[in-house]
Short mmCIF file of C-alpha atoms and ligand atoms in Angstrom, two decimals:
data_model
loop_
_atom_site.label_atom_id
_atom_site.label_comp_id
_atom_site.label_asym_id
_atom_site.label_seq_id
_atom_site.Cartn_x
_atom_site.Cartn_y
_atom_site.Cartn_z
CA UNK A 1 -37.95 153.23 -3.32
CA UNK A 2 -36.34 155.67 -0.68
CA UNK A 3 -34.15 154.64 2.18
CA UNK A 4 -34.75 156.66 5.30
CA UNK A 5 -34.48 156.44 9.08
CA UNK A 6 -37.41 155.75 10.60
CA UNK A 7 -37.84 157.27 14.37
CA UNK A 8 -40.98 156.33 16.56
CA UNK A 9 -41.84 158.06 19.57
CA UNK A 10 -43.20 155.74 22.26
CA UNK A 11 -44.22 157.55 25.34
CA UNK A 12 -44.86 160.77 23.19
CA UNK A 13 -47.59 159.35 21.50
CA UNK A 14 -49.36 159.48 25.09
CA UNK A 15 -49.19 163.56 24.76
CA UNK A 16 -52.49 163.93 22.49
CA UNK A 17 -53.06 167.35 22.79
CA UNK A 18 -49.60 168.97 22.48
CA UNK A 19 -48.20 166.55 20.61
CA UNK A 20 -47.30 168.45 17.80
CA UNK A 21 -45.28 170.66 19.83
CA UNK A 22 -43.13 167.75 21.07
CA UNK A 23 -42.49 166.86 17.66
CA UNK A 24 -41.24 170.01 16.48
CA UNK A 25 -38.98 170.23 19.37
CA UNK A 26 -38.02 166.62 18.55
CA UNK A 27 -37.26 167.54 14.77
CA UNK A 28 -35.16 170.63 16.10
CA UNK A 29 -33.01 168.47 18.42
CA UNK A 30 -32.50 166.04 15.60
CA UNK A 31 -31.52 168.54 13.21
CA UNK A 32 -28.90 169.95 15.94
CA UNK A 33 -27.23 166.56 16.49
CA UNK A 34 -26.82 166.32 12.63
CA UNK A 35 -26.16 169.98 11.93
CA UNK A 36 -23.09 169.28 9.98
CA UNK A 37 -24.70 166.82 7.83
CA UNK A 38 -26.88 167.01 4.63
CA UNK A 39 -30.22 165.62 6.19
CA UNK A 40 -33.59 166.62 6.62
CA UNK A 41 -36.58 165.55 8.75
CA UNK A 42 -40.36 165.04 8.10
CA UNK A 43 -43.36 163.79 10.01
CA UNK A 44 -46.56 162.57 9.80
CA UNK A 45 -49.03 160.14 11.15
CA UNK A 46 -47.03 159.12 14.25
CA UNK A 47 -43.88 158.39 12.57
CA UNK A 48 -40.69 160.97 11.76
CA UNK A 49 -38.27 160.42 9.14
CA UNK A 50 -34.84 161.18 8.70
CA UNK A 51 -33.92 161.84 4.73
CA UNK A 52 -30.36 161.54 4.10
CA UNK A 53 -27.34 160.78 1.32
CA UNK A 54 -24.63 160.37 4.71
CA UNK A 55 -23.84 157.32 6.51
CA UNK A 56 -26.64 155.84 8.13
CA UNK A 57 -24.55 154.16 10.76
CA UNK A 58 -22.80 157.77 11.46
CA UNK A 59 -26.75 159.30 11.44
CA UNK A 60 -27.91 156.54 13.91
CA UNK A 61 -25.00 156.56 16.32
CA UNK A 62 -25.86 160.84 16.82
CA UNK A 63 -29.50 160.46 16.84
CA UNK A 64 -29.16 157.59 19.64
CA UNK A 65 -28.04 160.62 22.07
CA UNK A 66 -31.50 162.25 21.24
CA UNK A 67 -34.30 161.92 23.91
CA UNK A 68 -37.60 161.43 23.00
CA UNK A 69 -37.19 158.64 20.77
CA UNK A 70 -38.20 155.02 21.47
CA UNK A 71 -36.80 153.10 18.52
CA UNK A 72 -35.28 153.78 15.29
CA UNK A 73 -35.39 151.29 12.25
CA UNK A 74 -33.73 151.72 8.74
CA UNK A 75 -36.78 152.02 6.30
CA UNK A 76 -37.72 151.73 3.09
CA UNK A 77 -40.25 154.07 1.52
CA UNK A 78 -42.10 152.18 -1.20
CA UNK A 79 -44.36 155.22 -3.19
CA UNK A 80 -47.53 152.96 -3.83
CA UNK A 81 -50.41 151.41 -2.01
CA UNK A 82 -51.04 148.94 -4.51
CA UNK A 83 -50.83 145.36 -2.93
CA UNK A 84 -49.10 143.76 -6.14
CA UNK A 85 -46.44 146.27 -6.36
CA UNK A 86 -45.59 146.36 -2.44
CA UNK A 87 -45.36 142.30 -2.59
CA UNK A 88 -42.64 142.92 -5.10
CA UNK A 89 -40.62 145.57 -3.58
CA UNK A 90 -40.51 143.79 -0.27
CA UNK A 91 -39.36 140.40 -2.33
CA UNK A 92 -36.52 142.63 -3.55
CA UNK A 93 -35.42 143.98 -0.38
CA UNK A 94 -35.58 140.59 1.35
CA UNK A 95 -33.52 139.04 -1.72
CA UNK A 96 -30.42 140.76 -0.48
CA UNK A 97 -30.64 139.17 2.96
CA UNK A 98 -29.65 135.45 4.09
CA UNK A 99 -32.30 133.92 6.45
CA UNK A 100 -34.33 131.09 6.46
CA UNK A 101 -37.03 132.20 9.00
CA UNK A 102 -39.37 135.07 9.12
CA UNK A 103 -42.41 136.69 10.03
CA UNK A 104 -44.50 139.57 8.93
CA UNK A 105 -46.29 141.92 10.87
CA UNK A 106 -48.60 144.51 9.20
CA UNK A 107 -50.28 147.57 10.59
CA UNK A 108 -52.72 149.82 8.67
CA UNK A 109 -52.78 153.41 9.23
CA UNK A 110 -54.72 153.27 6.18
CA UNK A 111 -58.05 152.38 7.80
CA UNK A 112 -60.10 152.60 4.43
CA UNK A 113 -58.35 149.14 3.46
CA UNK A 114 -61.03 146.68 3.60
CA UNK A 115 -58.49 143.98 4.31
CA UNK A 116 -57.40 143.14 8.22
CA UNK A 117 -54.19 143.57 9.26
CA UNK A 118 -53.96 139.47 9.93
CA UNK A 119 -54.97 138.89 6.17
CA UNK A 120 -52.17 141.59 4.94
CA UNK A 121 -49.49 139.60 6.73
CA UNK A 122 -50.82 136.46 5.49
CA UNK A 123 -50.98 137.14 1.94
CA UNK A 124 -47.74 138.47 1.80
CA UNK A 125 -46.15 135.70 3.95
CA UNK A 126 -47.72 133.40 1.22
CA UNK A 127 -46.08 135.33 -1.79
CA UNK A 128 -42.76 135.38 -0.22
CA UNK A 129 -42.94 131.61 0.74
CA UNK A 130 -43.82 130.82 -2.95
CA UNK A 131 -40.93 133.03 -4.82
CA UNK A 132 -38.33 132.58 -2.65
CA UNK A 133 -37.07 128.65 -1.84
CA UNK A 134 -35.84 127.31 1.47
CA UNK A 135 -37.77 130.04 3.51
CA UNK A 136 -40.10 129.00 6.71
CA UNK A 137 -42.51 131.08 9.12
CA UNK A 138 -41.57 131.13 12.72
CA UNK A 139 -43.93 133.25 14.49
CA UNK A 140 -42.18 133.08 18.15
CA UNK A 141 -38.40 133.94 17.15
CA UNK A 142 -38.09 134.82 13.43
CA UNK A 143 -34.50 135.86 11.90
CA UNK A 144 -36.03 138.27 9.99
CA UNK A 145 -39.15 140.47 11.30
CA UNK A 146 -40.99 141.95 8.05
CA UNK A 147 -42.73 145.19 9.43
CA UNK A 148 -44.95 146.70 6.62
CA UNK A 149 -47.05 149.74 7.48
CA UNK A 150 -49.81 150.32 4.97
CA UNK A 151 -50.24 154.24 4.80
CA UNK A 152 -52.35 156.58 2.96
CA UNK A 153 -50.23 157.46 0.26
CA UNK A 154 -47.20 155.12 0.64
CA UNK A 155 -46.13 152.07 2.22
CA UNK A 156 -43.49 151.54 4.97
CA UNK A 157 -41.10 148.47 5.08
CA UNK A 158 -38.38 148.07 7.99
CA UNK A 159 -36.85 144.82 9.47
CA UNK A 160 -34.30 145.97 12.60
CA UNK A 161 -35.41 147.59 15.77
CA UNK A 162 -32.64 149.78 17.36
CA UNK A 163 -33.50 150.98 20.61
CA UNK A 164 -33.45 154.82 21.55
CA UNK A 165 -32.99 156.30 24.91
CA UNK A 166 -36.60 157.13 25.55
CA UNK A 167 -37.99 160.31 27.70
CA UNK A 168 -38.99 163.48 26.17
CA UNK A 169 -37.45 165.89 23.55
CA UNK A 170 -34.92 168.75 25.51
CA UNK A 171 -36.74 171.66 25.66
CA UNK A 172 -40.31 170.51 26.21
CA UNK A 173 -40.12 170.98 29.73
CA UNK A 174 -38.75 174.15 30.07
CA UNK A 175 -35.15 175.10 31.54
CA UNK A 176 -33.72 173.90 34.69
CA UNK A 177 -30.30 175.12 36.33
CA UNK A 178 -27.95 171.83 37.54
CA UNK A 179 -25.62 172.38 40.26
CA UNK A 180 -22.56 170.57 38.52
CA UNK A 181 -19.49 169.64 40.56
CA UNK A 182 -16.51 167.65 39.40
CA UNK A 183 -18.11 164.43 41.28
CA UNK A 184 -20.28 161.43 40.44
CA UNK A 185 -23.56 162.23 41.22
CA UNK A 186 -24.46 165.71 39.70
CA UNK A 187 -23.64 164.81 36.05
CA UNK A 188 -26.04 161.77 36.42
CA UNK A 189 -28.64 164.05 38.25
CA UNK A 190 -28.52 166.42 35.19
CA UNK A 191 -28.57 163.54 32.47
CA UNK A 192 -32.07 162.22 33.92
CA UNK A 193 -33.42 165.50 34.08
CA UNK A 194 -32.55 166.28 30.60
CA UNK A 195 -34.31 162.83 29.78
CA UNK A 196 -37.40 164.41 30.99
CA UNK A 197 -37.53 166.80 28.53
CA UNK A 198 -35.62 169.56 30.52
CA UNK A 199 -33.12 171.86 28.70
CA UNK A 200 -30.26 172.77 31.41
CA UNK A 201 -27.77 175.21 32.20
CA UNK A 202 -24.85 174.56 35.12
CA UNK A 203 -23.36 176.41 37.42
CA UNK A 204 -19.92 175.47 38.90
CA UNK A 205 -18.56 176.81 41.93
CA UNK A 206 -14.82 177.21 42.04
CA UNK A 207 -12.55 178.71 44.91
CA UNK A 208 -9.12 179.27 43.18
CA UNK A 209 -6.25 179.06 44.39
CA UNK A 210 -7.55 176.19 46.57
CA UNK A 211 -9.40 174.69 43.77
CA UNK A 212 -7.00 173.73 40.45
CA UNK A 213 -7.28 175.08 36.80
CA UNK A 214 -7.74 170.92 36.48
CA UNK A 215 -10.49 170.76 38.58
CA UNK A 216 -12.34 173.40 36.68
CA UNK A 217 -11.38 171.60 33.43
CA UNK A 218 -12.93 168.67 34.69
CA UNK A 219 -16.09 170.03 35.24
CA UNK A 220 -15.88 171.55 31.85
CA UNK A 221 -15.23 168.31 30.29
CA UNK A 222 -18.35 166.80 32.50
CA UNK A 223 -20.09 169.81 30.78
CA UNK A 224 -19.07 168.70 27.33
CA UNK A 225 -20.70 165.06 27.83
CA UNK A 226 -23.82 166.49 28.92
CA UNK A 227 -23.78 168.82 26.05
CA UNK A 228 -24.48 166.06 23.99
CA UNK A 229 -28.14 165.65 25.05
CA UNK A 230 -28.96 169.23 25.60
CA UNK A 231 -28.01 170.77 22.12
CA UNK A 232 -24.96 172.69 23.70
CA UNK A 233 -24.84 173.79 27.52
CA UNK A 234 -24.50 177.11 29.23
CA UNK A 235 -22.07 176.90 32.08
CA UNK A 236 -22.15 179.54 34.96
CA UNK A 237 -18.65 179.18 36.76
CA UNK A 238 -18.79 181.21 40.21
CA UNK A 239 -15.77 182.48 41.82
CA UNK A 240 -16.54 181.07 45.47
CA UNK A 241 -13.22 181.72 47.13
CA UNK A 242 -14.17 185.01 49.40
CA UNK A 243 -17.28 183.40 50.43
CA UNK A 244 -15.83 180.32 51.70
CA UNK A 245 -12.97 182.00 52.95
CA UNK A 246 -15.19 184.33 54.96
CA UNK A 247 -17.29 181.40 56.21
CA UNK A 248 -13.83 179.44 57.03
CA UNK A 249 -12.75 182.33 59.14
CA UNK A 250 -15.74 183.24 61.05
CA UNK A 251 -18.39 180.63 61.31
CA UNK A 252 -17.94 177.33 63.76
CA UNK A 253 -16.32 174.91 61.72
CA UNK A 254 -19.03 172.13 62.19
CA UNK A 255 -21.34 174.42 60.37
CA UNK A 256 -19.19 175.23 57.66
CA UNK A 257 -20.51 172.61 55.20
CA UNK A 258 -24.39 173.70 55.98
CA UNK A 259 -23.50 177.24 55.53
CA UNK A 260 -21.45 176.92 52.56
CA UNK A 261 -24.33 175.17 50.68
CA UNK A 262 -26.87 177.65 51.95
CA UNK A 263 -24.67 180.03 49.78
CA UNK A 264 -24.56 177.72 46.92
CA UNK A 265 -27.99 177.70 46.86
CA UNK A 266 -29.14 181.51 47.12
CA UNK A 267 -26.94 181.84 44.27
CA UNK A 268 -27.91 179.04 42.18
CA UNK A 269 -31.44 180.36 42.73
CA UNK A 270 -30.75 183.72 41.46
CA UNK A 271 -29.03 182.80 38.63
CA UNK A 272 -31.99 180.25 37.72
CA UNK A 273 -34.08 183.31 38.18
CA UNK A 274 -32.21 185.49 36.09
CA UNK A 275 -31.84 182.80 33.36
CA UNK A 276 -35.42 181.68 33.49
CA UNK A 277 -35.06 178.17 34.90
CA UNK A 278 -37.70 176.98 36.67
CA UNK A 279 -36.04 174.46 38.99
CA UNK A 280 -32.64 173.66 40.70
CA UNK A 281 -31.03 170.23 40.01
CA UNK A 282 -28.52 168.81 42.21
CA UNK A 283 -27.02 165.19 42.94
CA UNK A 284 -28.07 164.86 46.72
CA UNK A 285 -29.15 161.46 47.61
CA UNK A 286 -30.77 161.11 51.00
CA UNK A 287 -28.15 159.84 53.75
CA UNK A 288 -24.92 159.95 51.25
CA UNK A 289 -22.74 162.18 53.68
CA UNK A 290 -23.70 164.61 56.53
CA UNK A 291 -24.93 167.46 54.57
CA UNK A 292 -27.45 164.98 52.82
CA UNK A 293 -29.55 164.10 56.23
CA UNK A 294 -33.02 165.08 55.97
CA UNK A 295 -32.37 167.64 58.65
CA UNK A 296 -29.50 169.05 56.84
CA UNK A 297 -31.31 169.06 53.49
CA UNK A 298 -34.20 171.07 55.29
CA UNK A 299 -31.74 173.53 56.72
CA UNK A 300 -30.09 174.04 53.31
CA UNK A 301 -33.49 174.32 51.19
CA UNK A 302 -35.13 177.06 53.49
CA UNK A 303 -32.82 179.42 51.64
CA UNK A 304 -34.49 179.21 48.29
CA UNK A 305 -38.07 179.24 47.22
CA UNK A 306 -37.56 177.54 43.88
CA UNK A 307 -38.20 174.01 43.54
CA UNK A 308 -34.80 171.86 44.05
CA UNK A 309 -35.40 168.59 42.22
CA UNK A 310 -32.93 165.75 43.29
CA UNK A 311 -32.88 163.02 40.48
CA UNK A 312 -30.63 160.91 43.09
CA UNK A 313 -32.53 161.23 46.03
CA UNK A 314 -33.27 157.56 46.36
CA UNK A 315 -30.82 155.96 44.33
CA UNK A 316 -28.05 153.58 45.79
CA UNK A 317 -24.29 154.78 44.97
CA UNK A 318 -23.79 151.61 43.01
CA UNK A 319 -27.11 152.43 40.64
CA UNK A 320 -25.85 155.78 40.67
CA UNK A 321 -22.32 154.58 39.04
CA UNK A 322 -23.73 152.47 36.66
CA UNK A 323 -25.41 155.45 35.21
CA UNK A 324 -22.23 157.20 35.20
CA UNK A 325 -20.77 154.70 33.31
CA UNK A 326 -23.46 154.42 30.68
CA UNK A 327 -23.15 158.06 29.87
CA UNK A 328 -19.15 158.15 30.34
CA UNK A 329 -18.72 160.74 32.85
CA UNK A 330 -17.38 158.01 35.45
CA UNK A 331 -13.78 158.00 34.43
CA UNK A 332 -13.82 161.71 34.41
CA UNK A 333 -15.46 162.04 37.56
CA UNK A 334 -13.10 159.93 39.34
CA UNK A 335 -9.87 161.84 38.63
CA UNK A 336 -8.40 163.15 41.63
CA UNK A 337 -9.03 167.03 41.63
CA UNK A 338 -10.19 168.71 44.81
CA UNK A 339 -13.37 170.52 44.50
CA UNK A 340 -14.14 173.48 46.66
CA UNK A 341 -16.28 171.07 49.07
CA UNK A 342 -13.52 168.72 49.52
CA UNK A 343 -11.13 171.15 51.15
CA UNK A 344 -13.12 172.71 53.40
CA UNK A 345 -14.42 169.51 54.87
CA UNK A 346 -14.49 169.83 58.71
CA UNK A 347 -13.61 166.81 60.91
CA UNK A 348 -16.92 166.71 62.41
CA UNK A 349 -19.71 168.09 60.17
CA UNK A 350 -22.72 168.57 62.34
CA UNK A 351 -25.71 166.11 60.77
CA UNK A 352 -28.75 167.73 62.48
CA UNK A 353 -28.12 171.49 62.03
CA UNK A 354 -30.27 173.74 63.45
CA UNK A 355 -32.09 176.56 61.31
CA UNK A 356 -31.73 179.08 63.99
CA UNK A 357 -28.00 178.50 64.28
CA UNK A 358 -27.47 178.89 60.75
CA UNK A 359 -29.44 182.23 60.76
CA UNK A 360 -27.05 183.35 63.73
CA UNK A 361 -23.74 182.32 61.91
CA UNK A 362 -24.41 183.97 58.80
CA UNK A 363 -25.26 187.29 60.58
CA UNK A 364 -20.85 187.25 61.25
CA UNK A 365 -20.33 187.69 57.48
CA UNK A 366 -21.55 190.09 54.90
CA UNK A 367 -22.93 187.50 52.71
CA UNK A 368 -25.36 189.44 51.06
CA UNK A 369 -22.39 191.71 49.70
CA UNK A 370 -20.26 188.49 48.63
CA UNK A 371 -23.17 186.92 46.82
CA UNK A 372 -23.88 190.05 44.85
CA UNK A 373 -20.31 190.42 44.04
CA UNK A 374 -19.87 186.43 42.72
CA UNK A 375 -22.98 187.10 40.84
CA UNK A 376 -21.48 190.29 38.94
CA UNK A 377 -18.23 188.85 38.44
CA UNK A 378 -19.22 185.00 37.36
CA UNK A 379 -18.05 183.59 33.83
CA UNK A 380 -20.20 182.07 31.48
CA UNK A 381 -19.15 179.56 29.13
CA UNK A 382 -20.95 177.98 26.10
CA UNK A 383 -19.61 174.45 25.99
CA UNK A 384 -20.37 172.64 22.81
CA UNK A 385 -20.44 168.57 22.46
CA UNK A 386 -18.48 168.77 19.44
CA UNK A 387 -15.25 170.22 20.39
CA UNK A 388 -12.02 168.45 21.49
CA UNK A 389 -13.20 166.12 23.78
CA UNK A 390 -9.99 164.82 25.27
CA UNK A 391 -8.87 167.37 28.19
CA UNK A 392 -7.70 164.27 30.09
CA UNK A 393 -6.74 161.54 27.38
CA UNK A 394 -3.73 160.95 28.97
CA UNK A 395 -5.37 160.28 32.23
CA UNK A 396 -8.03 158.27 31.35
P1 ATP B 1 -21.00 164.81 43.57
O1 ATP B 1 -20.47 163.27 43.59
O2 ATP B 1 -22.07 165.24 42.79
O3 ATP B 1 -20.18 165.96 43.79
P2 ATP B 1 -21.66 164.70 46.23
O4 ATP B 1 -21.84 163.38 46.64
O5 ATP B 1 -20.03 164.78 46.36
O6 ATP B 1 -22.06 164.73 44.73
P3 ATP B 1 -21.80 166.82 47.67
O7 ATP B 1 -20.56 167.71 47.53
O8 ATP B 1 -22.67 167.07 49.33
O9 ATP B 1 -22.27 165.40 47.49
O10 ATP B 1 -22.75 167.90 46.70
C1 ATP B 1 -24.10 167.77 46.67
C2 ATP B 1 -24.33 168.09 45.42
O11 ATP B 1 -24.29 169.63 45.75
C3 ATP B 1 -23.68 167.72 44.17
O12 ATP B 1 -24.18 166.65 43.53
C4 ATP B 1 -23.88 169.10 43.18
O13 ATP B 1 -24.92 168.91 42.40
C5 ATP B 1 -23.77 170.05 43.93
N1 ATP B 1 -22.30 170.76 44.13
C6 ATP B 1 -21.44 170.30 45.16
N2 ATP B 1 -20.27 171.00 44.97
C7 ATP B 1 -20.58 171.56 43.89
C8 ATP B 1 -19.92 172.99 43.43
N3 ATP B 1 -18.60 173.16 43.44
N4 ATP B 1 -20.32 173.33 42.02
C9 ATP B 1 -21.48 173.15 42.01
N5 ATP B 1 -22.37 172.01 42.45
C10 ATP B 1 -22.10 171.56 43.43
MG1 MG B 2 -18.88 166.40 45.07
#
């Protein structure tokens, strides 16, 4: 009998035609999460198995961050389909546990069996009652649920369920470019998009010396938290200083943010296309700030033709904060380093910007040259989840 970690796919199993594509990617992502451990992955008949001699706790802790897994179990593969042998093996497994109430649940992947699942459960239940004293069946809330799956060449037994994150394996739905600031919202937007199977790269606009090294390190730290779900993460750091200063000097201040965001969108769209990313992703939420009214979003969005996905468009801030806490980005996001938007915030930003005025004002600066330069000089960093994750340990 071999102990394995059993992976169940949940929502993935609805992908009938291209399930193999999803499973190959899931296997790859699991192996990536375990790359410094000695482990292998196999799959068949709707189940995936991790074979390893490493500590199961450590393996499960890592695999818990892989999208596309509905549930995990510590399972036992009995290399037999003979019911008498199976009964004995299950008994030996249960003898190591302390409990009084139990229930057996059976599944037949081997449809050739002429016994029904209910009969199999009853037979095994009766055998256990006979061979272990003091046991009782409780069908509603048993202390131990004995799951037995009768397969073609072997039999699978498992007890406790460990919940996975769900979603689709990262990489199965292509690539997206996340606009990642140091705030609370954009890391959450990135997380939710990765959960739908989209692999992300991120882009951060910095404005040194108006923004500090700490602000940049904060974004790197957030990128590292996201890398955990993304098999590493490529971060593009774009120097935005000249563009921002040109806007600040030449354009009426109520339009600063609108024009600045139009420039960010343009640069993000160009980098997305260079990197073969099919969407932009950002943390905008309807109504949250002046640049997130519907008129503002429309005036900003017209600069690009790539789809812009806003996973948080309809979320309340408190719900966003709950997710930020659950993925451990919140404490980093609220560190008090200015990002480039907060420094150049005007007293009265326009709430309903006109597109015509945007066009008129943009003629006042050589924005195409500035954008070209910003892209040409941008810095690319590969961020891995495994490096030291304690940039701010004194502050957190
Ligand atoms: P966040 O909490 O994510 O910073 P926010 O509520 O502060 O968002 P804005 O500053 O208006 O809102 O930014 C909206 C979105 O634009 C952000 O969620 C992010 O996706 C993107 N963004 C803003 N600033 C930057 C930046 N410096 N670099 C990259 N993306 C940015
Ligand atoms: Mg922000």
